[in-house]
Amino acid sequence: MNTAFKDSLGKPTLKVGAFLVEFVSPGIGEICKVAGCDFATLDLEHTGFTFETAKSVAKYMHAADLPLIVRIPSREYHDISRALDVGADGVMLPMVSSIEEARHIVKSAKYFPEGMRGVAVGLAQDRFRSSPLPEAFRNNNRRTILALQIENTAGVEAADAIAALEGVDILWVGHWDLSVSLGIPGQLDHPEFKRAIERVNMACRKHGKSMARVANSVEESI
């Protein structure tokens, strides 16, 4: 399984992805690939997409050799493990506000000895290949990408501790919700919003993690 994208996380290079909220035809993987994407994210939080959708899109992306991150609607164990079981390379978790929540996420997503994820091997997450449990656990733990969304002031306060946690790969700023939490809805150029973004960015730099957000323009992405 290709881990090149995950291995590149935490390094000072720009990665570009597609955020899928509507269009998920079988050609979407190749479309994203030729458009220059490094990864794709499928949104199950604010759409009608289901885990069945995620399973299909994971196959489309894998055919194009692109990793798929699935944003799930909660931080519950069963949503985390199921998204990974149907073939997602990683999960994005909304509204992460504390180190305790971050630890729960890591334990839910990782197999023994790094976590408590329930055993279901040889299925979509293993590309339907069987292997001894220690090997399957090791491969899945290595390739699983965890993107935790910082979307409120509590998350910003906890950003340093969350970024320091082993197993966390990306701190993804939810810009609209964060601006609301700061009391400045939609004001992404407000100094307070910029200070919050910089605080998350500094935490990521300090601990060798990647920071991400949805960019509304080319200027926002660089």
Tab-separated table of N, CA and C in Angstrom, residues 13 31 52 91 99 117 120 163 193 214:
chain	number	residue	atom	x	y	z
A	13	THR	N	6.031	21.300	2.545
A	13	THR	CA	5.644	21.316	1.140
A	13	THR	C	4.132	21.413	1.049
A	31	ILE	N	-10.043	11.979	-12.327
A	31	ILE	CA	-10.226	13.426	-12.482
A	31	ILE	C	-9.362	14.177	-11.477
A	52	GLU	N	-21.419	3.456	2.532
A	52	GLU	CA	-21.421	2.739	1.255
A	52	GLU	C	-20.809	3.618	0.165
A	91	VAL	N	-9.134	9.366	8.361
A	91	VAL	CA	-10.390	9.991	8.763
A	91	VAL	C	-10.121	11.413	9.235
A	99	ILE	N	-7.185	17.401	24.438
A	99	ILE	CA	-6.240	16.299	24.291
A	99	ILE	C	-6.916	14.972	24.608
A	117	ARG	N	-8.780	-0.491	18.186
A	117	ARG	CA	-9.658	-0.738	17.044
A	117	ARG	C	-9.992	-2.216	16.942
A	120	ALA	N	-10.865	-6.554	12.125
A	120	ALA	CA	-11.560	-6.996	10.914
A	120	ALA	C	-10.556	-6.856	9.790
A	163	ALA	N	-1.235	18.519	18.772
A	163	ALA	CA	-0.188	18.324	17.764
A	163	ALA	C	0.954	17.461	18.286
A	193	PHE	N	-8.822	36.111	14.026
A	193	PHE	CA	-8.836	34.850	13.286
A	193	PHE	C	-7.422	34.495	12.827
A	214	VAL	N	-9.574	24.362	4.151
A	214	VAL	CA	-10.161	24.557	2.832
A	214	VAL	C	-9.790	25.962	2.373
